[in-house]
XYZ file of C-alpha atoms in Angstrom:
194
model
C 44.532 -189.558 -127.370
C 46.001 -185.967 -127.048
C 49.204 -185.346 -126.819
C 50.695 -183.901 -123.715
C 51.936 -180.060 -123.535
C 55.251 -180.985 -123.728
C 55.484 -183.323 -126.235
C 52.819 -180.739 -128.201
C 55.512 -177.672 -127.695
C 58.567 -179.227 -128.128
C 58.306 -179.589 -132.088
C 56.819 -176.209 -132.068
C 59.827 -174.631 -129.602
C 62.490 -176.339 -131.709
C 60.835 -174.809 -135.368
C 60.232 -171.690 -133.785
C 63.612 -171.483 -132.278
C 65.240 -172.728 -135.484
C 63.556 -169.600 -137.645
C 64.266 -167.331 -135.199
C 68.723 -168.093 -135.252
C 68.258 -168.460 -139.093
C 66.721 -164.865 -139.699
C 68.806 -163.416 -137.811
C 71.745 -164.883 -139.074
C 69.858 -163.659 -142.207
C 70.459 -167.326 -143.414
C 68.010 -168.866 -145.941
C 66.320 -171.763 -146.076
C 68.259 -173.399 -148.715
C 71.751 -172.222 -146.812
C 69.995 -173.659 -143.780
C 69.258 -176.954 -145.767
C 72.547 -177.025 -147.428
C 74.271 -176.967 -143.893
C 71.777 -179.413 -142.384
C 72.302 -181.780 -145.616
C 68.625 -181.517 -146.346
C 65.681 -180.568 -148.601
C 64.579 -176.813 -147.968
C 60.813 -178.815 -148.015
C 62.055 -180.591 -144.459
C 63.502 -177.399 -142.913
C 60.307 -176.077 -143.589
C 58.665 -178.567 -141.711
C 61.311 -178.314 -139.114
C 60.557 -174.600 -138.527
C 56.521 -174.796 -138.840
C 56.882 -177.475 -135.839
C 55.713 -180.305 -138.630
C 58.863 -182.291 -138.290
C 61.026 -182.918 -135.158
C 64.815 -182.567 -136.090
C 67.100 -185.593 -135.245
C 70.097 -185.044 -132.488
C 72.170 -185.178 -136.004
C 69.941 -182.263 -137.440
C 70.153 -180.263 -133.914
C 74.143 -180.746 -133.700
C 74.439 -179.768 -136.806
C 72.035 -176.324 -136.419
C 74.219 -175.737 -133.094
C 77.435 -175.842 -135.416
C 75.921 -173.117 -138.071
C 74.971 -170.992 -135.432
C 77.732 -171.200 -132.846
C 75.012 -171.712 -130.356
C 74.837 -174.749 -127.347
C 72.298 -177.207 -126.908
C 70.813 -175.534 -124.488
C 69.357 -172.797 -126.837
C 66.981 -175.193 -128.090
C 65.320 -175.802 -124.543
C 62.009 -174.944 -123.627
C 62.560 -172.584 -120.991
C 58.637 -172.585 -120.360
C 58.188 -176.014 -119.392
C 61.073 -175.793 -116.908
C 58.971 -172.760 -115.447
C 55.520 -173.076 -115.597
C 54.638 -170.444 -113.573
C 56.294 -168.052 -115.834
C 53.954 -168.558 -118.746
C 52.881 -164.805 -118.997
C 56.396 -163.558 -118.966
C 57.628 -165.602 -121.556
C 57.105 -163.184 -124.392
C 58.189 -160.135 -122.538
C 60.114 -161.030 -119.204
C 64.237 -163.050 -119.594
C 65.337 -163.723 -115.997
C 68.757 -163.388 -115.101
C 69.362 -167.550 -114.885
C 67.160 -168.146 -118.063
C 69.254 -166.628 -120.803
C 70.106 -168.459 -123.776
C 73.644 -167.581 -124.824
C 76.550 -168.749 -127.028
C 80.217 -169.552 -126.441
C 82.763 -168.738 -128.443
C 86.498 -168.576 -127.968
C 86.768 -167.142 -124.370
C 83.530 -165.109 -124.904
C 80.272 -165.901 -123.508
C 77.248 -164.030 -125.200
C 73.948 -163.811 -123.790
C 70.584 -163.102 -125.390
C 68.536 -160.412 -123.305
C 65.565 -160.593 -124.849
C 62.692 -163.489 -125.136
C 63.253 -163.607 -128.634
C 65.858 -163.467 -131.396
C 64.914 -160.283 -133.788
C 65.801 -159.778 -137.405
C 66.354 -156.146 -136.460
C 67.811 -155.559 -133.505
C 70.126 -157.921 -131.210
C 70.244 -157.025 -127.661
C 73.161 -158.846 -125.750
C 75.873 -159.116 -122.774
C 79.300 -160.134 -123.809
C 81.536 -161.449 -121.162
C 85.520 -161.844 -122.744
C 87.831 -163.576 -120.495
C 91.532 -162.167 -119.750
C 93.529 -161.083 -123.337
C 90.574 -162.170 -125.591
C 90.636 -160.712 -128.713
C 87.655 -161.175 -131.568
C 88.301 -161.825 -135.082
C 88.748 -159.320 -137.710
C 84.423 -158.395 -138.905
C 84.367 -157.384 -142.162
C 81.011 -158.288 -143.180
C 79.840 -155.005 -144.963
C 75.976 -154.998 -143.455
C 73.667 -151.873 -143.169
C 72.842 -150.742 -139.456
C 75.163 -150.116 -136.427
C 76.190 -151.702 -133.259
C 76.080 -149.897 -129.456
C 77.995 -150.913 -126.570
C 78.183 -149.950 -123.210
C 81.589 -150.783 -121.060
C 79.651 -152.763 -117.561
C 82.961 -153.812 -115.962
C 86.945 -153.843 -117.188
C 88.260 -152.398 -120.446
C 88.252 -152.648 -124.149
C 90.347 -151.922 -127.193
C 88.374 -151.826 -130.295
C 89.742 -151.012 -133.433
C 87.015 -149.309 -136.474
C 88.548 -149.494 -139.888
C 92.119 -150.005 -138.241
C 91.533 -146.894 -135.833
C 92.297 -147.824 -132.230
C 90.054 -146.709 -129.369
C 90.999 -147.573 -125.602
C 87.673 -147.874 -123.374
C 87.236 -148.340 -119.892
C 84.387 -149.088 -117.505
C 81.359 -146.632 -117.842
C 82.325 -146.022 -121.808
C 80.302 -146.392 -124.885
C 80.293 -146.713 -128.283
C 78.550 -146.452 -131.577
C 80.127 -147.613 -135.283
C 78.750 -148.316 -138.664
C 78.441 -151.973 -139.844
C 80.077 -151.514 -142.873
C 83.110 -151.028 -141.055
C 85.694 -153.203 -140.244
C 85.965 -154.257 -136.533
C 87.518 -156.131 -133.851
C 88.422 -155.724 -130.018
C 90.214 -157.383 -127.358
C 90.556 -157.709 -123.496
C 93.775 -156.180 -122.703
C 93.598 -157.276 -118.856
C 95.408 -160.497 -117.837
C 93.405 -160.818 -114.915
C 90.173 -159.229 -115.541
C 87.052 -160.305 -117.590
C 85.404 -157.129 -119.555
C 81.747 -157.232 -119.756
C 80.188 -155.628 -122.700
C 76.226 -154.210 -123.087
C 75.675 -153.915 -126.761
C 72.584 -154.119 -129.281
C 72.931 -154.480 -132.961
C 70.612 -152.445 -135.222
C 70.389 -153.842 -138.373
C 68.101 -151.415 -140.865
């Protein structure tokens, strides 16, 4: 007897999903199977939709990546009718994203890329990021959507307000914060990574 679609996809959607966070976390598979406690031959089989991953094996993925649950649901089979979109097309209440600390990040693209990261970043009141220093070829863009910013590049201090952009190498060291009490900043930004 055939399987149904969504017991056929959900394997599939889980490996797939799994590959994608790991290259672009530029992770391998053996860092992947040393976090997961496994054999790079079952991660393998987790990401060529061979394998499903136990709630233990997904908890544990949602740890290394400081991603939700919810990043490893199949979007499609909650919307059927958006099956040719699903490559090309995110809508607004269908974006995976991340929480971290005060910020919520939000993927805006179908797809995670190896190359290029294309987010929203929302900081709540007084946030402030962790020191980056993660010397990686390529450069990150942002674009101020709402509030303000203070970023610091290799200890230089830049104040930003709504409307504002920026570009900076990263090689460099980084960080920012929300200096409103109030306010939440909201941040466009893509990371290149060539």
């Amino acid at each position: 007897m055939p399987k149904s679609t969504s017991e056929a996809r959900t394997p599939d959607h889980v490996g797939k999903t799994l590959r994608e966070l790991r290259r672009s976390r530029r992770i391998t598979i053996q860092q992947l199977a040393d976090g997961l406690n496994r054999s790079t031959g079952y991660v393998s089989q987790l990401e060529r939709g061979l394998s499903q991953p136990t709630l233990k094996d997904l908890y544990a993925a949602c740890t290394i990546f400081g991603v939700p649950m919810s990043w490893f649901v199949d979007l499609e089979e909650k919307q059927p009718e958006a099956e040719r979109e699903k490559d090309i097309v995110v809508r607004a209440g269908q974006r995976r994203f991340m929480l971290h600390r005060g910020a919520r990040t939000e993927l805006l693209t179908p797809q995670l890329d190896s190359d290029v990261e294309f987010m929203m970043s929302t900081f709540e009141p007084g946030l402030e990021t962790e020191l980056k220093n993660v010397p990686t070829a390529g450069a990150e863009y942002g674009y101020i959507l709402k509030g303000r910013l203070e970023l610091w590049v290799d200890e230089e201090k830049f104040d930003l307000l709504e409307g504002d952009s920026y570009r900076f190498n990263r090689s460099s060291t980084y960080h920012s914060r929300n200096p409103s009490k109030t306010e939440p900043t909201i941040i466009i930004w893509v990371g290149v990574y060539k």
